[in-house]
Amino acid sequence: MAGDTYKDRGVHTRLAHIGNDPHDFFGFIQPPVVHASTVLYPDAATMAGRTQKYTYGTHGTPTTDALASALDALEGSAGTALVPSGLAAVTLPLLAFLSPGDHVLITDSVYRPTRHFADTVLSRMGVEVVYYDPLAGAGIAALMKPNTKVVFTESPASNTFEVQDIPAIAGEAHARGAVVMMDNTWATPLHFRPLDHGVDISIHALTKYPAGHSDVLLGAVSANARCWGQLHATHSALGLCAAPDDTYQVLRGLRTMGVRLERHGRSALEIARWLEGRAGVARVLHPALESFPGHALWKRDFSGTSGIFSIVLAGGGDRQAHAFLDALSIFGLGYSWGGYESLAVYVQLDDRALGAAYEGPVMRLQIGLEDVADLKADLEAALAAAAAAA
Ligand SMILES: *Cc1c(COP(=O)(O)O)cnc(C)c1O
């Protein structure tokens, strides 16, 4: 398999070559984009035995195999299921491993739509959902019950970027027989490999950095050998599959993700440092800043940073937050992130059960590939507008 050949190479070499072998398809660098439902069988015996590699469009094609195998190489996973969105990459493993009467522990700072799924669909299924402090670490043990089947983590957290002690949580969860899942979208497999830290199932919104251009929705769920069978069975049973063109776009995006991420990360950290201590900014929530409470854990476990973080304005409310956003001219106002362009969002934290108190509005910034000086000027104008709205 192409992924294995490059196992010990540097990350940029791997990104350039993993997934598909060009010589499997006449030497063309990219794999074919296979549009398929029906696959033909050469004879009745093969059809009856279903022994050929591809059997039906929902069960995979050379295009989905190329992306799944690239992700397996990056994650160190036994198998990867591709699904139509990042949210589906969250819901699929939860559906695969939870049954009525089970108990699930979910980090309180989880991606908001994950919480919505848990509070609606999982609750209706008769699953008991409990949210835990993202900083619980080994303290998770006290919350576990005999029927705790899944511990769901996301680190750094959506919007507020708390860093979880994943190895400690995984150790306690495994000691009590639970499956550990992690939404690893922030770091991408380049900066954190969950399975190396005790996680069983790693989740990605490929919509973000892997796609990288704000024009594709796709998700991936990568499992270790212990969990792959059950995940794969549920993936097939649900009929969830990834469209060929979207799959291709993400595979294409992966090839340049390393260089994009380097720039996103460098620009974001420079801007985060510049924002720290500026008038009008109470705090900067970025795990790579020495001042950030989760910095030591982040440094221990993560090998790099990405381009999204938040700032806390020094006081004010909706009026200041709206003035900040409306003064931006380069940053777009929009959800999602991971594309080449900068974005800003006014973060709502009212869903948190264990909400931390912040000094003012929390503004999430996705730092794109634009020039840092231009982005700073834009933020300077936004901070001035927020101050003027006071
Ligand atoms: C964006 C995001 C998702 C969902 O991805 P979509 O493709 O937009 O559905 C899931 N988890 C995290 C942490 C995200 O940021």
CSV table of C-alpha atoms and ligand atoms in Angstrom, one decimal:
chain,number,residue,atom,x,y,z
A,1,MET,CA,0.0,0.0,0.0
A,2,ALA,CA,1.3,3.4,-0.9
A,3,GLY,CA,0.8,4.7,2.6
A,4,ASP,CA,3.2,2.2,4.1
A,5,THR,CA,6.0,2.9,1.7
A,6,TYR,CA,6.4,6.4,3.1
A,7,LYS,CA,5.9,5.5,6.8
A,8,ASP,CA,9.3,6.8,8.0
A,9,ARG,CA,9.5,9.8,5.7
A,10,GLY,CA,8.9,13.5,6.6
A,11,VAL,CA,5.4,14.8,6.8
A,12,HIS,CA,5.6,16.8,3.6
A,13,THR,CA,7.0,13.9,1.7
A,14,ARG,CA,4.2,11.7,3.0
A,15,LEU,CA,1.5,14.3,2.1
A,16,ALA,CA,2.9,14.4,-1.4
A,17,HIS,CA,2.8,10.6,-1.9
A,18,ILE,CA,0.4,8.7,0.4
A,19,GLY,CA,-3.0,7.4,-0.6
A,20,ASN,CA,-2.7,6.2,-4.2
A,21,ASP,CA,0.1,4.8,-6.3
A,22,PRO,CA,0.1,6.6,-9.7
A,23,HIS,CA,1.3,3.4,-11.4
A,24,ASP,CA,-2.0,1.7,-10.4
A,25,PHE,CA,-3.7,3.9,-13.1
A,26,PHE,CA,-1.3,4.4,-16.1
A,27,GLY,CA,1.0,6.7,-14.2
A,28,PHE,CA,-1.4,9.6,-13.8
A,29,ILE,CA,-0.4,11.4,-10.6
A,30,GLN,CA,-4.0,11.7,-9.4
A,31,PRO,CA,-6.4,8.8,-9.0
A,32,PRO,CA,-9.5,8.6,-11.2
A,33,VAL,CA,-12.6,10.3,-9.9
A,34,VAL,CA,-14.9,7.3,-10.0
A,35,HIS,CA,-18.7,8.0,-10.2
A,36,ALA,CA,-20.4,4.8,-9.5
A,37,SER,CA,-23.4,2.9,-8.1
A,38,THR,CA,-23.3,-0.3,-10.1
A,39,VAL,CA,-20.1,-2.4,-10.4
A,40,LEU,CA,-20.2,-5.2,-12.9
A,41,TYR,CA,-19.1,-8.8,-12.1
A,42,PRO,CA,-17.5,-11.0,-14.8
A,43,ASP,CA,-19.6,-14.1,-14.0
A,44,ALA,CA,-22.2,-15.5,-11.7
A,45,ALA,CA,-19.8,-17.2,-9.4
A,46,THR,CA,-17.9,-14.0,-8.7
A,47,MET,CA,-21.2,-12.2,-8.2
A,48,ALA,CA,-22.5,-14.9,-5.8
A,49,GLY,CA,-19.2,-14.9,-3.8
A,50,ARG,CA,-18.8,-11.1,-3.8
A,51,THR,CA,-15.1,-11.8,-4.0
A,52,GLN,CA,-14.0,-8.9,-6.2
A,53,LYS,CA,-12.5,-5.9,-4.7
A,54,TYR,CA,-15.3,-3.4,-5.5
A,55,THR,CA,-18.9,-4.6,-5.2
A,56,TYR,CA,-21.2,-1.5,-5.1
A,57,GLY,CA,-20.7,2.3,-5.1
A,58,THR,CA,-21.7,2.7,-1.4
A,59,HIS,CA,-19.0,0.3,-0.4
A,60,GLY,CA,-16.1,2.3,-1.8
A,61,THR,CA,-14.3,3.1,-5.0
A,62,PRO,CA,-10.7,3.7,-6.0
A,63,THR,CA,-11.3,7.4,-5.2
A,64,THR,CA,-12.5,6.9,-1.7
A,65,ASP,CA,-9.9,4.2,-1.1
A,66,ALA,CA,-7.1,6.7,-2.0
A,67,LEU,CA,-8.3,9.3,0.5
A,68,ALA,CA,-9.1,6.7,3.3
A,69,SER,CA,-5.7,5.1,2.9
A,70,ALA,CA,-4.0,8.5,3.0
A,71,LEU,CA,-5.8,9.3,6.2
A,72,ASP,CA,-4.9,5.8,7.6
A,73,ALA,CA,-1.3,6.6,6.9
A,74,LEU,CA,-1.5,9.9,8.7
A,75,GLU,CA,-3.6,8.7,11.7
A,76,GLY,CA,-1.9,5.3,12.1
A,77,SER,CA,-5.4,3.8,11.9
A,78,ALA,CA,-6.7,0.4,10.8
A,79,GLY,CA,-9.5,1.8,8.8
A,80,THR,CA,-11.1,5.1,7.9
A,81,ALA,CA,-14.8,5.8,7.1
A,82,LEU,CA,-15.6,8.8,4.9
A,83,VAL,CA,-18.9,10.5,5.5
A,84,PRO,CA,-20.6,13.6,3.9
A,85,SER,CA,-19.7,16.1,6.6
A,86,GLY,CA,-17.7,16.7,9.7
A,87,LEU,CA,-20.8,16.5,11.8
A,88,ALA,CA,-21.6,13.1,10.3
A,89,ALA,CA,-18.1,12.1,11.3
A,90,VAL,CA,-19.1,12.9,14.9
A,91,THR,CA,-22.5,11.2,14.8
A,92,LEU,CA,-21.4,7.9,13.0
A,93,PRO,CA,-19.1,6.6,15.8
A,94,LEU,CA,-21.5,7.7,18.5
A,95,LEU,CA,-24.3,5.7,16.8
A,96,ALA,CA,-21.9,2.8,16.2
A,97,PHE,CA,-20.9,2.4,19.9
A,98,LEU,CA,-23.9,3.5,21.9
A,99,SER,CA,-27.2,1.6,22.7
A,100,PRO,CA,-30.2,2.3,24.8
A,101,GLY,CA,-29.3,2.2,28.5
A,102,ASP,CA,-25.7,3.3,27.9
A,103,HIS,CA,-24.0,6.3,29.5
A,104,VAL,CA,-21.7,8.6,27.5
A,105,LEU,CA,-19.4,11.3,28.8
A,106,ILE,CA,-18.9,14.3,26.5
A,107,THR,CA,-16.5,17.2,27.1
A,108,ASP,CA,-18.5,20.3,28.0
A,109,SER,CA,-16.6,22.5,25.6
A,110,VAL,CA,-17.5,20.3,22.6
A,111,TYR,CA,-18.4,21.6,19.1
A,112,ARG,CA,-22.0,22.9,19.6
A,113,PRO,CA,-23.7,20.6,16.9
A,114,THR,CA,-22.2,17.6,18.7
A,115,ARG,CA,-24.0,18.6,21.8
A,116,HIS,CA,-27.2,19.1,19.9
A,117,PHE,CA,-27.0,15.6,18.5
A,118,ALA,CA,-26.4,14.1,21.9
A,119,ASP,CA,-29.2,16.1,23.5
A,120,THR,CA,-31.7,15.2,20.8
A,121,VAL,CA,-30.9,11.9,19.0
A,122,LEU,CA,-28.9,10.2,21.6
A,123,SER,CA,-31.3,11.2,24.4
A,124,ARG,CA,-34.2,9.9,22.3
A,125,MET,CA,-32.4,6.6,21.9
A,126,GLY,CA,-32.3,6.3,25.7
A,127,VAL,CA,-28.6,7.1,26.1
A,128,GLU,CA,-27.7,9.0,29.2
A,129,VAL,CA,-25.6,12.0,28.2
A,130,VAL,CA,-23.4,13.7,30.8
A,131,TYR,CA,-21.0,16.6,30.1
A,132,TYR,CA,-17.7,16.7,32.0
A,133,ASP,CA,-15.1,19.5,32.6
A,134,PRO,CA,-12.7,19.5,29.7
A,135,LEU,CA,-9.9,19.8,32.3
A,136,ALA,CA,-11.0,16.7,34.2
A,137,GLY,CA,-7.9,14.6,33.2
A,138,ALA,CA,-7.7,11.4,35.3
A,139,GLY,CA,-10.6,12.8,37.4
A,140,ILE,CA,-12.8,11.4,34.6
A,141,ALA,CA,-12.7,8.2,36.6
A,142,ALA,CA,-15.1,9.6,39.2
A,143,LEU,CA,-17.7,10.2,36.6
A,144,MET,CA,-17.6,6.8,35.0
A,145,LYS,CA,-20.3,4.2,35.6
A,146,PRO,CA,-20.5,0.5,34.8
A,147,ASN,CA,-22.5,1.4,31.7
A,148,THR,CA,-20.2,4.2,30.4
A,149,LYS,CA,-19.5,3.0,26.9
A,150,VAL,CA,-18.0,6.1,25.3
A,151,VAL,CA,-15.8,9.0,26.5
A,152,PHE,CA,-15.9,11.7,23.9
A,153,THR,CA,-13.1,14.3,23.8
A,154,GLU,CA,-12.2,17.3,21.6
A,155,SER,CA,-8.9,19.1,22.1
A,156,PRO,CA,-8.2,21.9,21.9
A,157,ALA,CA,-11.9,22.8,22.5
A,158,SER,CA,-14.1,24.5,20.0
A,159,ASN,CA,-14.0,28.3,20.5
A,160,THR,CA,-12.3,28.4,23.9
A,161,PHE,CA,-9.4,26.0,23.2
A,162,GLU,CA,-9.1,24.2,26.5
A,163,VAL,CA,-6.4,21.5,26.1
A,164,GLN,CA,-7.4,18.0,27.5
A,165,ASP,CA,-5.1,15.5,29.1
A,166,ILE,CA,-5.9,12.9,26.5
A,167,PRO,CA,-3.6,10.1,27.7
A,168,ALA,CA,-4.9,10.4,31.3
A,169,ILE,CA,-8.5,10.4,30.1
A,170,ALA,CA,-7.9,7.4,27.8
A,171,GLY,CA,-6.1,5.5,30.5
A,172,GLU,CA,-9.0,5.8,32.9
A,173,ALA,CA,-11.6,5.1,30.2
A,174,HIS,CA,-9.9,2.0,29.0
A,175,ALA,CA,-9.5,0.7,32.6
A,176,ARG,CA,-13.3,0.7,32.7
A,177,GLY,CA,-13.9,-0.7,29.2
A,178,ALA,CA,-15.1,2.5,27.5
A,179,VAL,CA,-14.2,3.5,23.9
A,180,VAL,CA,-12.4,6.8,23.6
A,181,MET,CA,-13.3,9.2,20.7
A,182,MET,CA,-11.6,12.4,19.9
A,183,ASP,CA,-12.6,15.2,17.5
A,184,ASN,CA,-9.2,16.1,16.2
A,185,THR,CA,-10.2,18.7,13.7
A,186,TRP,CA,-8.2,21.6,15.1
A,187,ALA,CA,-4.8,19.9,15.0
A,188,THR,CA,-5.2,17.8,11.9
A,189,PRO,CA,-3.2,14.5,12.0
A,190,LEU,CA,-0.1,16.6,11.3
A,191,HIS,CA,0.0,18.1,14.7
A,192,PHE,CA,-1.6,15.4,16.9
A,193,ARG,CA,-2.1,11.7,16.3
A,194,PRO,CA,-4.9,10.6,18.7
A,195,LEU,CA,-4.3,6.9,18.3
A,196,ASP,CA,-0.7,7.3,19.5
A,197,HIS,CA,-2.1,8.8,22.8
A,198,GLY,CA,-4.6,6.1,23.6
A,199,VAL,CA,-7.7,7.3,21.6
A,200,ASP,CA,-9.6,4.5,19.8
A,201,ILE,CA,-11.4,6.7,17.2
A,202,SER,CA,-10.2,9.9,15.6
A,203,ILE,CA,-12.7,12.3,14.0
A,204,HIS,CA,-12.1,15.0,11.4
A,205,ALA,CA,-14.1,17.6,9.7
A,206,LEU,CA,-12.2,17.3,6.4
A,207,THR,CA,-14.2,20.4,5.5
A,208,LYS,CA,-11.6,22.5,7.4
A,209,TYR,CA,-7.8,22.3,6.6
A,210,PRO,CA,-7.8,19.2,4.5
A,211,ALA,CA,-10.2,20.7,2.0
A,212,GLY,CA,-8.8,24.1,2.7
A,213,HIS,CA,-10.9,26.2,0.3
A,214,SER,CA,-14.3,26.7,2.0
A,215,ASP,CA,-16.0,24.8,-0.9
A,216,VAL,CA,-16.3,21.2,0.3
A,217,LEU,CA,-18.1,19.4,3.1
A,218,LEU,CA,-16.6,16.0,4.1
A,219,GLY,CA,-15.8,14.1,7.3
A,220,ALA,CA,-13.6,11.1,8.3
A,221,VAL,CA,-13.6,8.6,11.1
A,222,SER,CA,-10.4,6.7,11.7
A,223,ALA,CA,-10.3,3.7,14.0
A,224,ASN,CA,-7.8,1.4,15.6
A,225,ALA,CA,-8.0,-2.3,14.9
A,226,ARG,CA,-10.1,-3.0,18.0
A,227,CYS,CA,-12.9,-0.6,16.9
A,228,TRP,CA,-12.7,-0.7,13.1
A,229,GLY,CA,-15.0,-3.7,12.6
A,230,GLN,CA,-17.9,-2.2,14.5
A,231,LEU,CA,-17.4,1.2,13.0
A,232,HIS,CA,-17.2,-0.2,9.5
A,233,ALA,CA,-20.3,-2.3,10.0
A,234,THR,CA,-22.4,0.7,11.2
A,235,HIS,CA,-21.0,2.9,8.3
A,236,SER,CA,-22.2,0.3,5.8
A,237,ALA,CA,-25.6,-0.2,7.6
A,238,LEU,CA,-26.4,3.5,7.6
A,239,GLY,CA,-25.6,3.9,3.9
A,240,LEU,CA,-23.4,7.0,4.6
A,241,CYS,CA,-21.0,7.6,1.8
A,242,ALA,CA,-18.8,10.3,0.4
A,243,ALA,CA,-19.4,11.8,-3.0
A,244,PRO,CA,-16.6,11.2,-5.6
A,245,ASP,CA,-15.9,14.9,-6.5
A,246,ASP,CA,-15.8,16.0,-2.9
A,247,THR,CA,-13.5,13.1,-2.0
A,248,TYR,CA,-11.2,14.0,-4.8
A,249,GLN,CA,-11.1,17.7,-3.8
A,250,VAL,CA,-10.0,16.7,-0.3
A,251,LEU,CA,-7.3,14.4,-1.5
A,252,ARG,CA,-6.1,17.3,-3.7
A,253,GLY,CA,-6.2,19.6,-0.7
A,254,LEU,CA,-4.2,17.2,1.5
A,255,ARG,CA,-1.2,17.5,-0.9
A,256,THR,CA,-0.8,21.2,0.1
A,257,MET,CA,-2.1,21.0,3.6
A,258,GLY,CA,1.3,20.9,5.2
A,259,VAL,CA,2.5,24.2,3.6
A,260,ARG,CA,-0.8,25.9,4.1
A,261,LEU,CA,-0.9,24.9,7.8
A,262,GLU,CA,2.6,26.1,8.4
A,263,ARG,CA,1.6,29.6,7.2
A,264,HIS,CA,-1.8,29.5,9.0
A,265,GLY,CA,0.0,28.5,12.2
A,266,ARG,CA,2.8,31.0,11.9
A,267,SER,CA,0.6,34.0,11.0
A,268,ALA,CA,-2.0,33.1,13.7
A,269,LEU,CA,0.7,32.9,16.4
A,270,GLU,CA,2.2,36.1,15.4
A,271,ILE,CA,-1.2,37.9,15.5
A,272,ALA,CA,-2.1,36.2,18.8
A,273,ARG,CA,1.2,37.5,20.4
A,274,TRP,CA,0.6,40.9,18.9
A,275,LEU,CA,-3.0,41.0,20.3
A,276,GLU,CA,-1.9,39.9,23.8
A,277,GLY,CA,-1.8,42.9,26.1
A,278,ARG,CA,-3.3,45.3,23.5
A,279,ALA,CA,-5.8,47.8,24.7
A,280,GLY,CA,-9.3,46.4,24.4
A,281,VAL,CA,-8.1,42.7,24.6
A,282,ALA,CA,-8.6,41.0,28.0
A,283,ARG,CA,-7.1,37.6,27.0
A,284,VAL,CA,-6.0,35.6,24.0
A,285,LEU,CA,-7.2,32.0,24.0
A,286,HIS,CA,-4.4,30.2,22.0
A,287,PRO,CA,-2.8,27.0,23.2
A,288,ALA,CA,0.6,27.9,21.8
A,289,LEU,CA,0.8,31.1,24.0
A,290,GLU,CA,2.9,30.6,27.2
A,291,SER,CA,0.2,32.6,29.0
A,292,PHE,CA,-2.6,30.1,28.1
A,293,PRO,CA,-3.5,27.8,31.0
A,294,GLY,CA,-3.4,24.6,28.8
A,295,HIS,CA,0.0,25.5,27.2
A,296,ALA,CA,2.1,22.9,29.1
A,297,LEU,CA,-0.2,20.1,28.1
A,298,TRP,CA,-0.4,21.3,24.5
A,299,LYS,CA,3.4,21.5,24.3
A,300,ARG,CA,3.7,18.0,25.7
A,301,ASP,CA,1.3,16.4,23.2
A,302,PHE,CA,1.0,18.5,20.1
A,303,SER,CA,3.7,19.1,17.5
A,304,GLY,CA,2.3,22.3,15.9
A,305,THR,CA,-0.4,24.8,15.8
A,306,SER,CA,-3.1,25.8,13.4
A,307,GLY,CA,-4.7,29.1,12.5
A,308,ILE,CA,-7.7,29.4,14.7
A,309,PHE,CA,-8.0,31.0,18.2
A,310,SER,CA,-10.1,33.4,20.1
A,311,ILE,CA,-9.7,36.7,21.8
A,312,VAL,CA,-11.7,38.0,24.8
A,313,LEU,CA,-12.6,41.7,24.5
A,314,ALA,CA,-12.0,43.8,27.6
A,315,GLY,CA,-15.6,44.1,28.7
A,316,GLY,CA,-18.8,45.0,26.8
A,317,GLY,CA,-21.4,42.9,25.3
A,318,ASP,CA,-23.4,42.4,22.0
A,319,ARG,CA,-22.9,46.1,21.0
A,320,GLN,CA,-19.1,46.0,21.2
A,321,ALA,CA,-19.0,42.5,19.6
A,322,HIS,CA,-21.1,43.7,16.6
A,323,ALA,CA,-19.1,46.9,16.3
A,324,PHE,CA,-15.9,44.8,16.2
A,325,LEU,CA,-17.2,42.5,13.4
A,326,ASP,CA,-18.8,45.3,11.4
A,327,ALA,CA,-15.4,47.2,11.3
A,328,LEU,CA,-13.6,44.3,9.7
A,329,SER,CA,-13.0,44.5,5.9
A,330,ILE,CA,-10.6,41.6,5.2
A,331,PHE,CA,-11.9,39.1,7.7
A,332,GLY,CA,-15.2,37.7,6.5
A,333,LEU,CA,-18.1,37.1,8.9
A,334,GLY,CA,-18.9,33.4,8.6
A,335,TYR,CA,-18.9,30.0,10.2
A,336,SER,CA,-16.5,27.1,9.6
A,337,TRP,CA,-12.8,27.6,9.1
A,338,GLY,CA,-9.7,26.0,7.5
A,339,GLY,CA,-10.1,27.9,4.2
A,340,TYR,CA,-7.5,30.2,2.8
A,341,GLU,CA,-9.4,33.3,3.9
A,342,SER,CA,-9.6,35.0,7.3
A,343,LEU,CA,-12.9,34.8,9.2
A,344,ALA,CA,-14.3,36.1,12.5
A,345,VAL,CA,-17.2,34.9,14.6
A,346,TYR,CA,-18.9,36.2,17.8
A,347,VAL,CA,-18.8,33.1,19.9
A,348,GLN,CA,-21.9,32.1,21.9
A,349,LEU,CA,-21.2,30.0,25.0
A,350,ASP,CA,-24.7,29.8,26.5
A,351,ASP,CA,-24.8,26.0,25.8
A,352,ARG,CA,-22.0,25.3,28.2
A,353,ALA,CA,-23.1,23.5,31.4
A,354,LEU,CA,-19.9,24.4,33.3
A,355,GLY,CA,-19.3,27.8,31.6
A,356,ALA,CA,-16.1,29.7,32.4
A,357,ALA,CA,-16.6,33.4,33.0
A,358,TYR,CA,-15.0,35.7,30.4
A,359,GLU,CA,-14.3,39.4,30.8
A,360,GLY,CA,-16.2,40.3,27.7
A,361,PRO,CA,-17.3,39.0,24.3
A,362,VAL,CA,-15.3,36.1,22.9
A,363,MET,CA,-14.4,36.6,19.3
A,364,ARG,CA,-13.0,33.6,17.3
A,365,LEU,CA,-10.5,34.4,14.5
A,366,GLN,CA,-9.5,32.1,11.7
A,367,ILE,CA,-6.3,33.5,10.3
A,368,GLY,CA,-6.1,32.9,6.6
A,369,LEU,CA,-3.2,33.1,4.1
A,370,GLU,CA,-3.4,36.8,3.6
A,371,ASP,CA,-0.5,39.2,4.6
A,372,VAL,CA,-0.2,39.5,8.4
A,373,ALA,CA,0.3,43.3,8.2
A,374,ASP,CA,-3.1,43.7,6.5
A,375,LEU,CA,-4.8,41.4,9.0
A,376,LYS,CA,-3.3,43.4,11.9
A,377,ALA,CA,-4.6,46.6,10.4
A,378,ASP,CA,-8.0,45.1,10.0
A,379,LEU,CA,-8.1,43.9,13.7
A,380,GLU,CA,-6.8,47.3,14.9
A,381,ALA,CA,-9.7,49.0,13.2
A,382,ALA,CA,-12.1,46.4,14.8
A,383,LEU,CA,-10.7,47.0,18.3
A,384,ALA,CA,-11.0,50.7,17.8
A,385,ALA,CA,-14.6,50.3,16.7
A,386,ALA,CA,-15.4,48.1,19.7
A,387,ALA,CA,-13.8,50.7,22.1
A,388,ALA,CA,-15.8,53.5,20.4
A,389,ALA,CA,-19.0,51.5,20.9
A,390,ALA,CA,-18.5,51.4,24.7
B,1,LIG,C1,-16.6,22.2,11.7
B,1,LIG,C2,-16.4,21.2,12.7
B,1,LIG,C3,-17.2,20.0,12.6
B,1,LIG,C4,-18.2,19.8,11.6
B,1,LIG,O1,-17.8,19.8,10.3
B,1,LIG,P1,-18.8,20.1,9.1
B,1,LIG,O2,-18.1,19.5,7.9
B,1,LIG,O3,-19.0,21.6,9.0
B,1,LIG,O4,-20.1,19.4,9.4
B,1,LIG,C5,-17.0,19.1,13.6
B,1,LIG,N1,-16.1,19.3,14.6
B,1,LIG,C6,-15.4,20.4,14.7
B,1,LIG,C7,-14.4,20.6,15.8
B,1,LIG,C8,-15.5,21.4,13.8
B,1,LIG,O5,-14.8,22.5,13.9
